[in-house]
């Protein structure tokens, strides 16, 4: 069983990259995720559109507190599911060097660790390097291939600046010079069957990033407009310093997947996918847990976006968020 680690900071686009990798691969594969918080939003999406087995390690970070569980999970997957390829997606705040150190301890003739991939969000690269330098630098330092997500056709000079910063940290890194969606089958196959199998591992110097989180399950909002109001409130800092928020939630008659990261909000419908579970996670510091819980469990029917934003319903009664 080959093990490929796909790392990247919160919101970098790891799950989107993994979905593309799955679609381009002919291997029998499984995905092991270490979601931050008690939620499996990304796992639901991967499983729904690819049919891949998704195993989840929740609560804590595999690079530190859950090393024994990572050991056990990888060995169990090899002995039971036995895929050709296991994709490991660590928490976005995890240290890649430590994950590789843990995996190298259980490498033997039936388990081989492949050179890892790190996904970088071009639009938030400099901000994340400033705010969370140790973790972001660690993810780059121990990566073999770095792919830059988000802008599919970035300005060449902007892209070159990011590439140069990455190479300062890891001169040996292979930094992709275009969006990965444009890469050939040969490139994708090279990730799974590399010519050079050298994998560095960390020495435990980076402890990862300590953030808090709240997960809300069985949640709902009255309408898509209500959800957008909540997400805009997240951007305004009304729920605390939120580094990342994501979830799958019924909004009136619609099921919506949302993502908030680095001052950006994205929403998309997912009503056609079966077996979804309503759950959301908010990651950051000084989180207003009660306010978030109240907002996402509101059962009040809001007549229109204007009424919702004014805090009154059609009958003139206050709407609780």
mmCIF file of C-alpha atoms in Angstrom:
data_model
loop_
_atom_site.group_PDB
_atom_site.id
_atom_site.type_symbol
_atom_site.label_atom_id
_atom_site.label_comp_id
_atom_site.label_asym_id
_atom_site.label_seq_id
_atom_site.Cartn_x
_atom_site.Cartn_y
_atom_site.Cartn_z
ATOM 1 C CA UNK A 1 0.000 0.000 0.000
ATOM 2 C CA UNK A 2 1.381 3.389 -1.027
ATOM 3 C CA UNK A 3 0.719 6.336 1.307
ATOM 4 C CA UNK A 4 0.520 9.862 -0.110
ATOM 5 C CA UNK A 5 0.239 12.791 2.320
ATOM 6 C CA UNK A 6 -1.529 15.881 0.956
ATOM 7 C CA UNK A 7 -0.934 18.810 3.309
ATOM 8 C CA UNK A 8 -1.752 22.499 3.247
ATOM 9 C CA UNK A 9 -2.977 25.205 5.581
ATOM 10 C CA UNK A 10 -6.645 25.643 6.463
ATOM 11 C CA UNK A 11 -8.626 26.469 3.337
ATOM 12 C CA UNK A 12 -5.749 25.930 0.911
ATOM 13 C CA UNK A 13 -7.807 23.620 -1.274
ATOM 14 C CA UNK A 14 -6.578 20.173 -0.184
ATOM 15 C CA UNK A 15 -9.958 18.482 -0.575
ATOM 16 C CA UNK A 16 -10.493 19.906 -4.072
ATOM 17 C CA UNK A 17 -7.027 18.685 -5.061
ATOM 18 C CA UNK A 18 -7.727 15.229 -3.631
ATOM 19 C CA UNK A 19 -11.017 15.008 -5.546
ATOM 20 C CA UNK A 20 -9.144 15.796 -8.750
ATOM 21 C CA UNK A 21 -6.442 13.253 -7.909
ATOM 22 C CA UNK A 22 -9.085 10.582 -7.337
ATOM 23 C CA UNK A 23 -10.734 11.380 -10.671
ATOM 24 C CA UNK A 24 -7.396 11.052 -12.501
ATOM 25 C CA UNK A 25 -6.250 7.879 -10.772
ATOM 26 C CA UNK A 26 -6.923 4.280 -11.724
ATOM 27 C CA UNK A 27 -5.672 2.989 -8.352
ATOM 28 C CA UNK A 28 -7.903 1.371 -5.733
ATOM 29 C CA UNK A 29 -7.719 3.981 -3.042
ATOM 30 C CA UNK A 30 -8.923 5.180 0.341
ATOM 31 C CA UNK A 31 -8.679 8.542 2.097
ATOM 32 C CA UNK A 32 -7.690 9.063 5.739
ATOM 33 C CA UNK A 33 -8.702 12.495 7.004
ATOM 34 C CA UNK A 34 -7.835 14.317 10.192
ATOM 35 C CA UNK A 35 -10.632 16.885 10.357
ATOM 36 C CA UNK A 36 -10.258 19.706 12.864
ATOM 37 C CA UNK A 37 -13.268 19.440 15.160
ATOM 38 C CA UNK A 38 -15.920 16.773 15.353
ATOM 39 C CA UNK A 39 -17.058 17.008 11.775
ATOM 40 C CA UNK A 40 -16.566 15.264 8.457
ATOM 41 C CA UNK A 41 -17.682 17.847 5.921
ATOM 42 C CA UNK A 42 -14.908 17.158 3.403
ATOM 43 C CA UNK A 43 -15.201 13.403 3.855
ATOM 44 C CA UNK A 44 -18.882 13.548 2.915
ATOM 45 C CA UNK A 45 -18.066 15.423 -0.287
ATOM 46 C CA UNK A 46 -15.212 13.102 -1.314
ATOM 47 C CA UNK A 47 -17.275 9.998 -0.640
ATOM 48 C CA UNK A 48 -20.349 11.354 -2.408
ATOM 49 C CA UNK A 49 -18.679 12.226 -5.698
ATOM 50 C CA UNK A 50 -16.021 9.497 -5.911
ATOM 51 C CA UNK A 51 -17.261 6.518 -3.927
ATOM 52 C CA UNK A 52 -13.844 6.257 -2.246
ATOM 53 C CA UNK A 53 -13.570 4.867 1.276
ATOM 54 C CA UNK A 54 -13.070 7.789 3.658
ATOM 55 C CA UNK A 55 -11.773 7.132 7.172
ATOM 56 C CA UNK A 56 -11.849 9.995 9.633
ATOM 57 C CA UNK A 57 -9.600 10.827 12.600
ATOM 58 C CA UNK A 58 -11.462 13.525 14.517
ATOM 59 C CA UNK A 59 -10.457 15.837 17.352
ATOM 60 C CA UNK A 60 -6.800 16.634 17.716
ATOM 61 C CA UNK A 61 -3.972 16.696 15.244
ATOM 62 C CA UNK A 62 -2.258 13.575 13.907
ATOM 63 C CA UNK A 63 1.113 15.316 14.079
ATOM 64 C CA UNK A 64 1.050 15.372 17.864
ATOM 65 C CA UNK A 65 -1.811 14.142 20.046
ATOM 66 C CA UNK A 66 -3.027 11.295 17.849
ATOM 67 C CA UNK A 67 0.175 9.658 16.638
ATOM 68 C CA UNK A 68 -0.820 6.268 18.061
ATOM 69 C CA UNK A 69 -4.193 6.462 16.310
ATOM 70 C CA UNK A 70 -2.512 7.334 13.026
ATOM 71 C CA UNK A 71 -0.245 4.280 13.441
ATOM 72 C CA UNK A 72 -3.187 2.027 14.161
ATOM 73 C CA UNK A 73 -5.417 3.468 11.445
ATOM 74 C CA UNK A 74 -2.874 3.067 8.641
ATOM 75 C CA UNK A 75 -2.018 -0.496 9.656
ATOM 76 C CA UNK A 76 -5.716 -1.389 10.015
ATOM 77 C CA UNK A 77 -6.511 0.060 6.591
ATOM 78 C CA UNK A 78 -3.687 -1.943 5.048
ATOM 79 C CA UNK A 79 -4.886 -5.157 6.704
ATOM 80 C CA UNK A 80 -8.602 -4.713 5.957
ATOM 81 C CA UNK A 81 -9.379 -2.346 3.075
ATOM 82 C CA UNK A 82 -5.920 -2.904 1.559
ATOM 83 C CA UNK A 83 -6.082 -0.196 -1.137
ATOM 84 C CA UNK A 84 -3.345 0.366 -3.669
ATOM 85 C CA UNK A 85 -3.124 3.969 -2.489
ATOM 86 C CA UNK A 86 -3.980 5.617 0.823
ATOM 87 C CA UNK A 87 -4.268 9.419 0.700
ATOM 88 C CA UNK A 88 -3.661 11.009 4.105
ATOM 89 C CA UNK A 89 -5.039 14.520 4.566
ATOM 90 C CA UNK A 90 -3.736 15.958 7.864
ATOM 91 C CA UNK A 91 -5.390 18.843 9.667
ATOM 92 C CA UNK A 92 -4.587 22.173 8.053
ATOM 93 C CA UNK A 93 -2.851 23.285 11.249
ATOM 94 C CA UNK A 94 -0.681 20.171 11.436
ATOM 95 C CA UNK A 95 3.074 19.977 10.926
ATOM 96 C CA UNK A 96 3.874 17.890 7.833
ATOM 97 C CA UNK A 97 7.334 16.953 9.124
ATOM 98 C CA UNK A 98 5.807 15.305 12.185
ATOM 99 C CA UNK A 99 3.207 13.412 10.148
ATOM 100 C CA UNK A 100 5.967 11.999 7.944
ATOM 101 C CA UNK A 101 8.043 11.076 10.991
ATOM 102 C CA UNK A 102 5.110 9.062 12.361
ATOM 103 C CA UNK A 103 4.412 7.341 9.040
ATOM 104 C CA UNK A 104 8.071 6.453 8.443
ATOM 105 C CA UNK A 105 8.042 4.443 11.685
ATOM 106 C CA UNK A 106 5.511 1.996 10.232
ATOM 107 C CA UNK A 107 6.971 1.826 6.734
ATOM 108 C CA UNK A 108 7.925 -1.706 5.689
ATOM 109 C CA UNK A 109 7.614 -3.947 2.633
ATOM 110 C CA UNK A 110 3.795 -3.638 2.526
ATOM 111 C CA UNK A 111 3.563 0.088 3.341
ATOM 112 C CA UNK A 112 5.584 2.723 1.456
ATOM 113 C CA UNK A 113 5.424 6.469 2.050
ATOM 114 C CA UNK A 114 5.422 8.558 -1.136
ATOM 115 C CA UNK A 115 6.954 12.039 -1.498
ATOM 116 C CA UNK A 116 4.258 14.375 -0.107
ATOM 117 C CA UNK A 117 2.295 17.162 -1.787
ATOM 118 C CA UNK A 118 1.497 20.538 -0.230
ATOM 119 C CA UNK A 119 -1.306 22.754 -1.521
ATOM 120 C CA UNK A 120 -0.857 26.528 -1.188
ATOM 121 C CA UNK A 121 -3.583 29.153 -1.586
ATOM 122 C CA UNK A 122 -2.034 31.933 -3.670
ATOM 123 C CA UNK A 123 -4.397 34.628 -2.423
ATOM 124 C CA UNK A 124 -3.656 33.991 1.257
ATOM 125 C CA UNK A 125 -0.036 32.819 0.982
ATOM 126 C CA UNK A 126 1.627 35.945 2.385
ATOM 127 C CA UNK A 127 -1.012 36.464 5.078
ATOM 128 C CA UNK A 128 -0.701 32.880 6.313
ATOM 129 C CA UNK A 129 3.090 33.036 6.249
ATOM 130 C CA UNK A 130 2.942 36.156 8.420
ATOM 131 C CA UNK A 131 0.314 34.946 10.901
ATOM 132 C CA UNK A 132 1.151 31.222 11.041
ATOM 133 C CA UNK A 133 4.726 31.101 9.823
ATOM 134 C CA UNK A 134 6.023 28.029 11.675
ATOM 135 C CA UNK A 135 3.281 25.678 10.504
ATOM 136 C CA UNK A 136 3.174 26.981 6.919
ATOM 137 C CA UNK A 137 6.973 26.868 6.606
ATOM 138 C CA UNK A 138 7.047 23.315 7.983
ATOM 139 C CA UNK A 139 4.487 22.169 5.415
ATOM 140 C CA UNK A 140 6.640 23.615 2.638
ATOM 141 C CA UNK A 141 9.983 22.456 4.056
ATOM 142 C CA UNK A 142 9.068 18.763 4.043
ATOM 143 C CA UNK A 143 7.070 18.717 0.820
ATOM 144 C CA UNK A 144 8.310 17.254 -2.447
ATOM 145 C CA UNK A 145 5.719 18.863 -4.715
ATOM 146 C CA UNK A 146 3.969 22.199 -4.078
ATOM 147 C CA UNK A 147 0.840 23.119 -6.044
ATOM 148 C CA UNK A 148 -0.708 26.581 -5.942
ATOM 149 C CA UNK A 149 -4.480 26.691 -5.872
ATOM 150 C CA UNK A 150 -7.234 29.294 -6.164
ATOM 151 C CA UNK A 151 -6.288 31.619 -9.053
ATOM 152 C CA UNK A 152 -6.287 29.280 -12.030
ATOM 153 C CA UNK A 153 -4.470 31.840 -14.162
ATOM 154 C CA UNK A 154 -2.515 34.024 -11.723
ATOM 155 C CA UNK A 155 -0.477 37.017 -12.771
ATOM 156 C CA UNK A 156 2.949 35.630 -13.773
ATOM 157 C CA UNK A 157 4.873 38.041 -11.525
ATOM 158 C CA UNK A 158 2.624 37.325 -8.548
ATOM 159 C CA UNK A 159 3.023 33.589 -9.120
ATOM 160 C CA UNK A 160 6.801 33.944 -9.506
ATOM 161 C CA UNK A 161 7.000 35.813 -6.208
ATOM 162 C CA UNK A 162 5.217 33.002 -4.360
ATOM 163 C CA UNK A 163 7.378 30.385 -6.076
ATOM 164 C CA UNK A 164 10.551 32.227 -5.035
ATOM 165 C CA UNK A 165 9.407 32.401 -1.408
ATOM 166 C CA UNK A 166 8.656 28.661 -1.424
ATOM 167 C CA UNK A 167 12.071 27.857 -2.890
ATOM 168 C CA UNK A 168 13.782 29.929 -0.195
ATOM 169 C CA UNK A 169 12.293 27.554 2.377
ATOM 170 C CA UNK A 170 12.690 24.374 0.308
ATOM 171 C CA UNK A 171 15.095 24.707 -2.637
ATOM 172 C CA UNK A 172 14.408 21.097 -3.647
ATOM 173 C CA UNK A 173 10.641 21.503 -3.955
ATOM 174 C CA UNK A 174 8.980 20.985 -7.310
ATOM 175 C CA UNK A 175 6.691 24.022 -7.583
ATOM 176 C CA UNK A 176 4.051 23.549 -10.251
ATOM 177 C CA UNK A 177 4.138 26.416 -12.761
ATOM 178 C CA UNK A 178 0.449 26.152 -13.721
ATOM 179 C CA UNK A 179 -2.831 25.072 -12.220
ATOM 180 C CA UNK A 180 -2.903 21.330 -11.590
ATOM 181 C CA UNK A 181 -6.127 20.908 -13.595
ATOM 182 C CA UNK A 182 -4.003 21.523 -16.710
ATOM 183 C CA UNK A 183 -1.482 18.779 -15.914
ATOM 184 C CA UNK A 184 -1.105 15.648 -17.983
ATOM 185 C CA UNK A 185 -1.848 12.099 -16.894
ATOM 186 C CA UNK A 186 1.910 11.567 -16.730
ATOM 187 C CA UNK A 187 2.230 14.278 -14.057
ATOM 188 C CA UNK A 188 -0.596 12.825 -11.961
ATOM 189 C CA UNK A 189 0.831 9.342 -12.301
ATOM 190 C CA UNK A 190 4.221 10.674 -11.180
ATOM 191 C CA UNK A 191 2.741 11.607 -7.805
ATOM 192 C CA UNK A 192 1.675 8.007 -7.223
ATOM 193 C CA UNK A 193 4.594 6.281 -8.961
ATOM 194 C CA UNK A 194 7.522 8.687 -8.485
ATOM 195 C CA UNK A 195 10.955 8.165 -9.979
ATOM 196 C CA UNK A 196 12.557 9.575 -6.828
ATOM 197 C CA UNK A 197 11.060 8.146 -3.648
ATOM 198 C CA UNK A 198 13.103 10.183 -1.159
ATOM 199 C CA UNK A 199 10.962 11.380 1.757
ATOM 200 C CA UNK A 200 12.273 13.638 4.524
ATOM 201 C CA UNK A 201 10.750 13.497 7.997
ATOM 202 C CA UNK A 202 10.605 16.044 10.777
ATOM 203 C CA UNK A 203 12.259 15.975 14.165
ATOM 204 C CA UNK A 204 9.297 17.203 16.195
ATOM 205 C CA UNK A 205 10.409 20.839 16.356
ATOM 206 C CA UNK A 206 7.118 22.223 15.025
ATOM 207 C CA UNK A 207 4.237 21.572 17.391
ATOM 208 C CA UNK A 208 1.490 22.638 15.046
ATOM 209 C CA UNK A 209 -0.947 25.443 15.701
ATOM 210 C CA UNK A 210 -3.240 25.583 18.714
ATOM 211 C CA UNK A 211 -6.707 26.760 17.753
ATOM 212 C CA UNK A 212 -10.156 26.220 19.204
ATOM 213 C CA UNK A 213 -13.189 24.931 17.337
ATOM 214 C CA UNK A 214 -16.914 24.414 17.672
ATOM 215 C CA UNK A 215 -18.910 21.862 15.718
ATOM 216 C CA UNK A 216 -22.683 22.157 15.348
ATOM 217 C CA UNK A 217 -24.656 19.116 14.196
ATOM 218 C CA UNK A 218 -28.301 18.704 13.198
ATOM 219 C CA UNK A 219 -28.183 22.369 12.259
ATOM 220 C CA UNK A 220 -30.357 24.367 9.890
ATOM 221 C CA UNK A 221 -31.150 27.910 8.834
ATOM 222 C CA UNK A 222 -34.427 29.248 7.462
ATOM 223 C CA UNK A 223 -33.181 30.238 4.000
ATOM 224 C CA UNK A 224 -30.099 30.776 1.828
ATOM 225 C CA UNK A 225 -30.356 34.480 2.632
ATOM 226 C CA UNK A 226 -30.179 33.705 6.339
ATOM 227 C CA UNK A 227 -27.029 31.643 5.790
ATOM 228 C CA UNK A 228 -25.387 34.448 3.810
ATOM 229 C CA UNK A 229 -26.126 36.886 6.646
ATOM 230 C CA UNK A 230 -24.447 34.531 9.117
ATOM 231 C CA UNK A 231 -21.387 34.087 6.896
ATOM 232 C CA UNK A 232 -21.041 37.829 6.434
ATOM 233 C CA UNK A 233 -21.189 38.158 10.231
ATOM 234 C CA UNK A 234 -18.290 35.680 10.414
ATOM 235 C CA UNK A 235 -16.266 37.922 8.099
ATOM 236 C CA UNK A 236 -17.061 40.932 10.280
ATOM 237 C CA UNK A 237 -15.634 39.133 13.309
ATOM 238 C CA UNK A 238 -18.936 38.965 15.170
ATOM 239 C CA UNK A 239 -18.315 35.346 16.212
ATOM 240 C CA UNK A 240 -14.662 35.801 17.208
ATOM 241 C CA UNK A 241 -11.431 35.433 15.251
ATOM 242 C CA UNK A 242 -12.497 32.732 12.789
ATOM 243 C CA UNK A 243 -9.666 31.334 10.667
ATOM 244 C CA UNK A 244 -11.889 28.836 8.850
ATOM 245 C CA UNK A 245 -15.555 27.884 8.780
ATOM 246 C CA UNK A 246 -17.157 25.216 6.643
ATOM 247 C CA UNK A 247 -20.231 23.067 6.659
ATOM 248 C CA UNK A 248 -23.137 21.354 4.966
ATOM 249 C CA UNK A 249 -26.505 22.682 6.060
ATOM 250 C CA UNK A 250 -30.178 22.715 4.996
ATOM 251 C CA UNK A 251 -31.254 26.283 4.219
ATOM 252 C CA UNK A 252 -35.000 26.184 3.815
ATOM 253 C CA UNK A 253 -35.606 23.648 1.054
ATOM 254 C CA UNK A 254 -32.012 23.691 -0.196
ATOM 255 C CA UNK A 255 -28.889 21.855 0.981
ATOM 256 C CA UNK A 256 -25.847 24.120 0.821
ATOM 257 C CA UNK A 257 -22.149 23.601 1.335
ATOM 258 C CA UNK A 258 -20.315 26.709 2.532
ATOM 259 C CA UNK A 259 -16.712 27.680 3.115
ATOM 260 C CA UNK A 260 -15.245 30.780 4.752
ATOM 261 C CA UNK A 261 -11.496 31.376 4.666
ATOM 262 C CA UNK A 262 -9.198 34.391 4.362
ATOM 263 C CA UNK A 263 -11.986 36.907 3.955
ATOM 264 C CA UNK A 264 -13.753 34.910 1.242
ATOM 265 C CA UNK A 265 -17.131 33.184 1.278
ATOM 266 C CA UNK A 266 -18.137 30.425 -1.119
ATOM 267 C CA UNK A 267 -21.445 28.583 -1.228
ATOM 268 C CA UNK A 268 -22.684 25.843 -3.513
ATOM 269 C CA UNK A 269 -25.767 23.694 -3.670
ATOM 270 C CA UNK A 270 -25.420 20.011 -2.883
ATOM 271 C CA UNK A 271 -29.038 18.935 -2.934
ATOM 272 C CA UNK A 272 -28.425 16.161 -5.448
ATOM 273 C CA UNK A 273 -26.046 14.237 -3.202
ATOM 274 C CA UNK A 274 -27.559 11.511 -1.046
ATOM 275 C CA UNK A 275 -27.017 10.730 2.602
ATOM 276 C CA UNK A 276 -25.652 14.109 3.669
ATOM 277 C CA UNK A 277 -25.483 15.042 7.349
ATOM 278 C CA UNK A 278 -26.011 18.613 8.524
ATOM 279 C CA UNK A 279 -22.876 19.737 10.359
ATOM 280 C CA UNK A 280 -20.671 22.827 10.506
ATOM 281 C CA UNK A 281 -17.313 23.638 12.089
ATOM 282 C CA UNK A 282 -15.812 26.988 13.050
ATOM 283 C CA UNK A 283 -12.079 27.176 13.794
ATOM 284 C CA UNK A 284 -10.262 30.076 15.416
ATOM 285 C CA UNK A 285 -9.797 31.882 18.707
ATOM 286 C CA UNK A 286 -12.194 33.591 21.164
ATOM 287 C CA UNK A 287 -15.131 31.866 19.485
ATOM 288 C CA UNK A 288 -18.624 32.926 20.587
ATOM 289 C CA UNK A 289 -19.957 29.380 20.844
ATOM 290 C CA UNK A 290 -23.422 30.287 22.074
ATOM 291 C CA UNK A 291 -24.048 32.795 19.296
ATOM 292 C CA UNK A 292 -22.942 30.351 16.615
ATOM 293 C CA UNK A 293 -25.059 27.564 18.066
ATOM 294 C CA UNK A 294 -28.109 29.823 18.271
ATOM 295 C CA UNK A 295 -27.701 31.022 14.677
ATOM 296 C CA UNK A 296 -27.360 27.575 13.173
ATOM 297 C CA UNK A 297 -30.251 26.039 15.074
ATOM 298 C CA UNK A 298 -32.774 28.804 14.429
ATOM 299 C CA UNK A 299 -36.151 27.439 13.392
ATOM 300 C CA UNK A 300 -37.836 30.769 12.720
ATOM 301 C CA UNK A 301 -39.308 31.225 9.241
ATOM 302 C CA UNK A 302 -38.001 34.412 7.644
ATOM 303 C CA UNK A 303 -40.208 35.919 4.997
ATOM 304 C CA UNK A 304 -37.558 37.786 2.994
ATOM 305 C CA UNK A 305 -33.870 38.753 3.093
ATOM 306 C CA UNK A 306 -34.840 42.346 3.909
ATOM 307 C CA UNK A 307 -36.938 41.252 6.881
ATOM 308 C CA UNK A 308 -34.149 38.954 8.021
ATOM 309 C CA UNK A 309 -31.474 41.625 7.874
ATOM 310 C CA UNK A 310 -33.703 44.070 9.720
ATOM 311 C CA UNK A 311 -34.204 41.545 12.495
ATOM 312 C CA UNK A 312 -37.988 41.507 12.094
ATOM 313 C CA UNK A 313 -40.337 39.026 10.472
ATOM 314 C CA UNK A 314 -43.451 39.861 8.497
ATOM 315 C CA UNK A 315 -45.551 40.016 11.646
ATOM 316 C CA UNK A 316 -43.191 42.527 13.251
ATOM 317 C CA UNK A 317 -41.735 40.061 15.764
ATOM 318 C CA UNK A 318 -38.007 39.905 16.423
ATOM 319 C CA UNK A 319 -36.172 37.055 14.752
ATOM 320 C CA UNK A 320 -33.692 35.143 16.926
ATOM 321 C CA UNK A 321 -30.393 34.315 15.224
#
